Tab-separated table of C-alpha atoms and ligand atoms in Angstrom:
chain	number	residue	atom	x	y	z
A	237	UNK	CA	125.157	104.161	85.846
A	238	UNK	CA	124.302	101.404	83.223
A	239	UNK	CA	120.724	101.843	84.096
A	240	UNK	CA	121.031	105.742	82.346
A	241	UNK	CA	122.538	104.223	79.420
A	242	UNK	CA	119.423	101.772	78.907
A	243	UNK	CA	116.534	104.369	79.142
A	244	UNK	CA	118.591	106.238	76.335
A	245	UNK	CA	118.358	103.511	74.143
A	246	UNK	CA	114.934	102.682	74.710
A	247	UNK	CA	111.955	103.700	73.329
A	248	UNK	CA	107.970	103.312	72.821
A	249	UNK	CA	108.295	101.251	69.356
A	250	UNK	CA	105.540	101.629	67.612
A	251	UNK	CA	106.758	98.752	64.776
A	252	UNK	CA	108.014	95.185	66.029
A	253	UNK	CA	109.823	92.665	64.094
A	254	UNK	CA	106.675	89.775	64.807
A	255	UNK	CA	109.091	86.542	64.451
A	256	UNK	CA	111.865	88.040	67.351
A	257	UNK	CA	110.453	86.427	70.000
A	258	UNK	CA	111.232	87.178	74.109
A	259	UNK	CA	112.330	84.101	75.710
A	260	UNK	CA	110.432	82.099	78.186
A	261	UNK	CA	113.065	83.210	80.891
A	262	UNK	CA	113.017	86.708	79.927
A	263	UNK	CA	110.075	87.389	79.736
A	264	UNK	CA	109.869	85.888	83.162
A	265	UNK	CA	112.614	88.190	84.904
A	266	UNK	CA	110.420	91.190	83.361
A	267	UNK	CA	107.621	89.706	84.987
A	268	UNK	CA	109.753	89.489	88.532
A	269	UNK	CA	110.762	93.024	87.965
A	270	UNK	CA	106.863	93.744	88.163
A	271	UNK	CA	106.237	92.204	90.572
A	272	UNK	CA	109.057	93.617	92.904
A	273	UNK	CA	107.706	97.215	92.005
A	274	UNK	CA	106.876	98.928	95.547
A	275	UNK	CA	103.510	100.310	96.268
A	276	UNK	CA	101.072	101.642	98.843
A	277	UNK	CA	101.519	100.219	101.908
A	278	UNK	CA	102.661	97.126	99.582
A	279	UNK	CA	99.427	95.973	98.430
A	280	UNK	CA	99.391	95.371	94.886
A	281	UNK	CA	96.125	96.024	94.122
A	282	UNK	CA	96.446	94.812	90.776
A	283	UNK	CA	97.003	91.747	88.476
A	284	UNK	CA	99.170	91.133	85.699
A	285	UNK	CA	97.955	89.025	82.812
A	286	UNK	CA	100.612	88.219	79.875
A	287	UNK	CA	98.421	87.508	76.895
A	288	UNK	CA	100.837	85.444	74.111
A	289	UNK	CA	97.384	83.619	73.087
A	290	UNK	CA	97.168	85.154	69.194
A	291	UNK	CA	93.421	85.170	68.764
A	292	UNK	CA	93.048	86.590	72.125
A	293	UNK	CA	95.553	89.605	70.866
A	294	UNK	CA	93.833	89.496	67.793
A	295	UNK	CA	90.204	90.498	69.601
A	296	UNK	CA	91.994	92.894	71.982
A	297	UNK	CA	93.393	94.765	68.021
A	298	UNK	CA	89.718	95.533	67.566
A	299	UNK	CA	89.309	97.436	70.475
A	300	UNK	CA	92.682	98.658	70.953
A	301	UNK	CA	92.239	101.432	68.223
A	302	UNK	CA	94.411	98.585	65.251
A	303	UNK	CA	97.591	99.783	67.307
A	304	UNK	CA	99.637	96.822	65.798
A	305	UNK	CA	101.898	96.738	69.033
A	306	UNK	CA	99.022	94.845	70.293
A	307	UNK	CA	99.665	91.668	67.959
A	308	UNK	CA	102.920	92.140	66.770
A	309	UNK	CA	105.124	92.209	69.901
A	310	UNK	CA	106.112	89.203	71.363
A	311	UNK	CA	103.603	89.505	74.693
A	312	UNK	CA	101.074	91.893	75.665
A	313	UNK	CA	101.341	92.145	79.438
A	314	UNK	CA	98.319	93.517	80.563
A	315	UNK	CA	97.957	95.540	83.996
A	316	UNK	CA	94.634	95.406	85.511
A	317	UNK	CA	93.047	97.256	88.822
A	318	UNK	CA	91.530	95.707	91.671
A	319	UNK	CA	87.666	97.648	91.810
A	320	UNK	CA	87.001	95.634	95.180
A	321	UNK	CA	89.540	97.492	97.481
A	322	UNK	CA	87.750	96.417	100.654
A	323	UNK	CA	88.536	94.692	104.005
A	324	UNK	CA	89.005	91.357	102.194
A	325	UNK	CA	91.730	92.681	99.666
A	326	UNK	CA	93.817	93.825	102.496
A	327	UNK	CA	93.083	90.926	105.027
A	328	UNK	CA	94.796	88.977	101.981
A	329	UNK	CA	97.780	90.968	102.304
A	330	UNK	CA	97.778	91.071	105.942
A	331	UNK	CA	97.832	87.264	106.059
A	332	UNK	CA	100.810	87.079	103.585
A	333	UNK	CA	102.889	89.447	105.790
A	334	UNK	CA	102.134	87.186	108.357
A	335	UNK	CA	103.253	84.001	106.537
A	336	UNK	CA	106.232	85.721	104.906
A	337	UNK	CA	107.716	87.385	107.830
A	338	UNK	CA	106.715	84.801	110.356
A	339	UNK	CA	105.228	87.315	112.416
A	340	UNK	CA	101.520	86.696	114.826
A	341	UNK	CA	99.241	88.030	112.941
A	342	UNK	CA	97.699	89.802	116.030
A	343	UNK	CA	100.818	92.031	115.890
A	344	UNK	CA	99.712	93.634	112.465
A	345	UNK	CA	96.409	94.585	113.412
A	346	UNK	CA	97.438	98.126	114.045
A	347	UNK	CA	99.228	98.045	110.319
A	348	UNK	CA	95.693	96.597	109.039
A	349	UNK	CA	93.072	99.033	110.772
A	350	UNK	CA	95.188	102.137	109.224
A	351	UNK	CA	95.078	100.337	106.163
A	352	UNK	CA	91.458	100.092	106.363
A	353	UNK	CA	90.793	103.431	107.734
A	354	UNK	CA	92.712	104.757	104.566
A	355	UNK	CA	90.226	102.951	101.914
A	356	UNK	CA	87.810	103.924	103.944
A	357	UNK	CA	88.309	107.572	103.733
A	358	UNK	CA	87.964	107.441	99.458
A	359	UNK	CA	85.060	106.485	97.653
A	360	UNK	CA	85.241	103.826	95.002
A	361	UNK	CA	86.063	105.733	92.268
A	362	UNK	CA	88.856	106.714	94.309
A	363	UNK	CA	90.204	103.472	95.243
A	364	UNK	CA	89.829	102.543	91.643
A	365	UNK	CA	92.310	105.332	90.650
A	366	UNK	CA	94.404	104.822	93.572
A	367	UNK	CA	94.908	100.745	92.643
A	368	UNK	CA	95.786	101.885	89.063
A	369	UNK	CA	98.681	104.332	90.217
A	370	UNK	CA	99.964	101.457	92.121
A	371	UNK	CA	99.724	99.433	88.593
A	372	UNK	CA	101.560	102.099	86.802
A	373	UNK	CA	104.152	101.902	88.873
A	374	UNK	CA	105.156	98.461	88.114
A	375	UNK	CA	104.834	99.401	84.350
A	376	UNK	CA	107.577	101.793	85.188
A	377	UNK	CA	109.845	99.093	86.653
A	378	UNK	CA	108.873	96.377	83.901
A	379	UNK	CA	109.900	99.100	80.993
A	380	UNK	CA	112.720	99.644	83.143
A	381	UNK	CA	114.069	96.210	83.163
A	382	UNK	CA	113.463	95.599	79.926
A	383	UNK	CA	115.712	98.265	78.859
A	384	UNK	CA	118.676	96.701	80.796
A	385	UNK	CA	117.870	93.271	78.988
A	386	UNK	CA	117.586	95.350	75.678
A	387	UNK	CA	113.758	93.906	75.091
A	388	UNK	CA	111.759	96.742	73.891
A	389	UNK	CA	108.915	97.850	75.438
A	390	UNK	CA	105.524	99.624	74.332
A	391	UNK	CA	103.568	101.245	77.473
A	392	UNK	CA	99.765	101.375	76.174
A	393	UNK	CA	96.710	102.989	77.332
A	394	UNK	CA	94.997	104.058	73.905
A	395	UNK	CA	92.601	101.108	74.189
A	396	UNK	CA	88.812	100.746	75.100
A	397	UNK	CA	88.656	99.672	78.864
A	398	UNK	CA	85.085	98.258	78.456
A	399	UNK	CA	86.742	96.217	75.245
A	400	UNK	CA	90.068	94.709	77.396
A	401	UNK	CA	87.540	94.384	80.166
A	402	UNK	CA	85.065	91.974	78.352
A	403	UNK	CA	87.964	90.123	75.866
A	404	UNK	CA	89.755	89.421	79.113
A	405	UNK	CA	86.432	88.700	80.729
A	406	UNK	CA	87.956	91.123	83.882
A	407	UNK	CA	84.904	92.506	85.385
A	408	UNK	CA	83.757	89.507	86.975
A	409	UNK	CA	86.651	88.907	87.953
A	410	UNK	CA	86.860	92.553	90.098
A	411	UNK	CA	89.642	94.244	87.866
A	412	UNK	CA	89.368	96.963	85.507
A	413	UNK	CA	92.303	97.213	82.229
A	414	UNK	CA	94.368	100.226	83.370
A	415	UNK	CA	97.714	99.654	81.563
A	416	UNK	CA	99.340	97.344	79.014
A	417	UNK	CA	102.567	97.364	77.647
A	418	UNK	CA	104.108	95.414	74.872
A	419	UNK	CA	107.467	93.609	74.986
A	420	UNK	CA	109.476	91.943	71.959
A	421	UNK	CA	111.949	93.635	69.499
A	422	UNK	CA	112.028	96.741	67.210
A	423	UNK	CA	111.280	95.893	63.505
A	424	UNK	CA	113.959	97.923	61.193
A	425	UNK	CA	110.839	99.725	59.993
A	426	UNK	CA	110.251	101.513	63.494
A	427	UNK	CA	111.227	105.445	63.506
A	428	UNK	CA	110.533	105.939	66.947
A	429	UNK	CA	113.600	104.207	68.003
A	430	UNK	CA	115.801	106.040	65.348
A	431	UNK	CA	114.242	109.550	66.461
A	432	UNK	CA	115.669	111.867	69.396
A	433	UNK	CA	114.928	111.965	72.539
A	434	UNK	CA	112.073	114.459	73.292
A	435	UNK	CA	112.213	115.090	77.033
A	436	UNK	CA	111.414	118.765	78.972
A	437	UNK	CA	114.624	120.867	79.095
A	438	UNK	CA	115.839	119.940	83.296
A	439	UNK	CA	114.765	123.481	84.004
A	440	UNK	CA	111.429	122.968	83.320
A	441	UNK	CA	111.275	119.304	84.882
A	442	UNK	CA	113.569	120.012	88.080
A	443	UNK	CA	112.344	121.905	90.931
A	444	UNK	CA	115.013	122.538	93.483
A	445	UNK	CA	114.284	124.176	97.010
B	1247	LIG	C1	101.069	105.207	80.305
B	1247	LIG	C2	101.516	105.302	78.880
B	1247	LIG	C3	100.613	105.061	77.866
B	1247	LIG	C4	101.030	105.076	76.535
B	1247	LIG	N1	100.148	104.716	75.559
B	1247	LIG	C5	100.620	104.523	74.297
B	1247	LIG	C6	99.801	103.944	73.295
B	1247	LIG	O1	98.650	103.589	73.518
B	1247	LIG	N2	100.327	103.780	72.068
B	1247	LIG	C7	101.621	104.128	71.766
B	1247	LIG	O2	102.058	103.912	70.634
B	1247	LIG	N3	102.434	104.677	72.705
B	1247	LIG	C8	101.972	104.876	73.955
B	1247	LIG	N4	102.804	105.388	74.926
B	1247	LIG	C9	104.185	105.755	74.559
B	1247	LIG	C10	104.462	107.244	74.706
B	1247	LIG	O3	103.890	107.948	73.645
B	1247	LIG	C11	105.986	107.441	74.797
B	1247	LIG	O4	106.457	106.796	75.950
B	1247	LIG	C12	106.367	108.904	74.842
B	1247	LIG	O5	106.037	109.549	73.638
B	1247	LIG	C13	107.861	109.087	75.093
B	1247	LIG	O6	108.625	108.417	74.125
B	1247	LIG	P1	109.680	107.276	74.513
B	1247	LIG	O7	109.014	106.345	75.482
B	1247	LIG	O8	109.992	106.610	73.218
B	1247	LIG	O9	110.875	107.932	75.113
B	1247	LIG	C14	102.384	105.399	76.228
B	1247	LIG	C15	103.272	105.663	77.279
B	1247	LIG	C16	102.856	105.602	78.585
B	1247	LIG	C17	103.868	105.826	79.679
């Protein structure tokens, strides 16, 4: 498996070489790759925003604890949560199912009401939380396919949320910063890539019944 072979050779560089840059077309099949990623009922309560804009990354620095990831790689690809999961948000997504499958959309209202009856049941907060697992599981797919195209990849949460929020101006706009994640290539300087693999010994990871 070629994929296995990848996520070996990756890592969460901490050091990137700031003139290697990710081409236009790459950094577009990483940004597929996202937005393939499955989740919950296939809603996608998130958005994406790929910040290349240097004073922009500059700003987000300051509030991103100086992690130099943040203006060094060659994108910042930021993952933001929905905070309005209501009725609207999924009558959005009902209507695409529609559209893309060519289906009445009459047929799906069965599909929509559990949908509904599901954000109903959690509070806010809880929606919140559940939009940003859905976000961190496109990270997971992103970091994956960058390994296979040998782009590094920095997952990032050590940043102020109230600091990406108002640089990216995201709270009126309903989303909340959850994730980011650099892309672009090691710098010679980076140990983490030339350090072994810590992972939990499959004992302690694997449960099997
Ligand atoms: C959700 C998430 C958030 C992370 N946040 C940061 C971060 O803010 N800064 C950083 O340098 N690394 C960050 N990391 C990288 C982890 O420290 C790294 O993935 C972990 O130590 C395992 O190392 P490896 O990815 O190189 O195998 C983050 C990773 C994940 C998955």
């Amino acid at each position: 498996m070629a994929l296995l072979e990848d996520l070996k050779w990756r890592a969460a560089i901490k050091i990137f070489d700031a003139d290697k840059k990710v081409s236009d077309e790459q950094l577009n099949d990483l940004l597929a790759a996202a937005r393939l990623a499955p989740s919950s009922g296939g809603l996608q309560p998130y958005r994406i925003i790929v910040v290349t804009d240097p004073a922009v990354r500059a700003k987000l620095r300051e509030v991103g604890y100086n992690q130099a990831q943040i203006t060094d790689a060659s994108a910042l690809i930021i993952f933001a949560a929905e905070t309005k999961v209501d009725e609207q948000l999924v009558a959005t997504f009902i209507d695409n199912v529609a559209t893309t499958r060519g289906v009445d959309r009459a047929s799906l209202a069965g599909f929509e009401g559990m949908v509904n009856g599901s954000i109903k049941s959690r509070t806010e907060a809880e929606n919140i939380a559940w939009a940003q697992k859905q976000a961190y599981i496109s990270v997971g797919v992103l970091t994956a396919a960058a390994a296979d195209l040998k782009i590094d990849a920095c997952s990032m949460e050590g940043f102020s949320v109230d600091g990406f929020n108002e640089v990216l101006g995201l709270t009126e706009k309903g989303l909340t910063a959850s994730v980011a994640v650099a892309v672009g290539y090691r710098s010679d300087a980076d140990v983490y890539s030339k350090a072994a693999k810590v992972r939990k010994p499959e004992d302690q990871l694997f449960i099997r019944i």
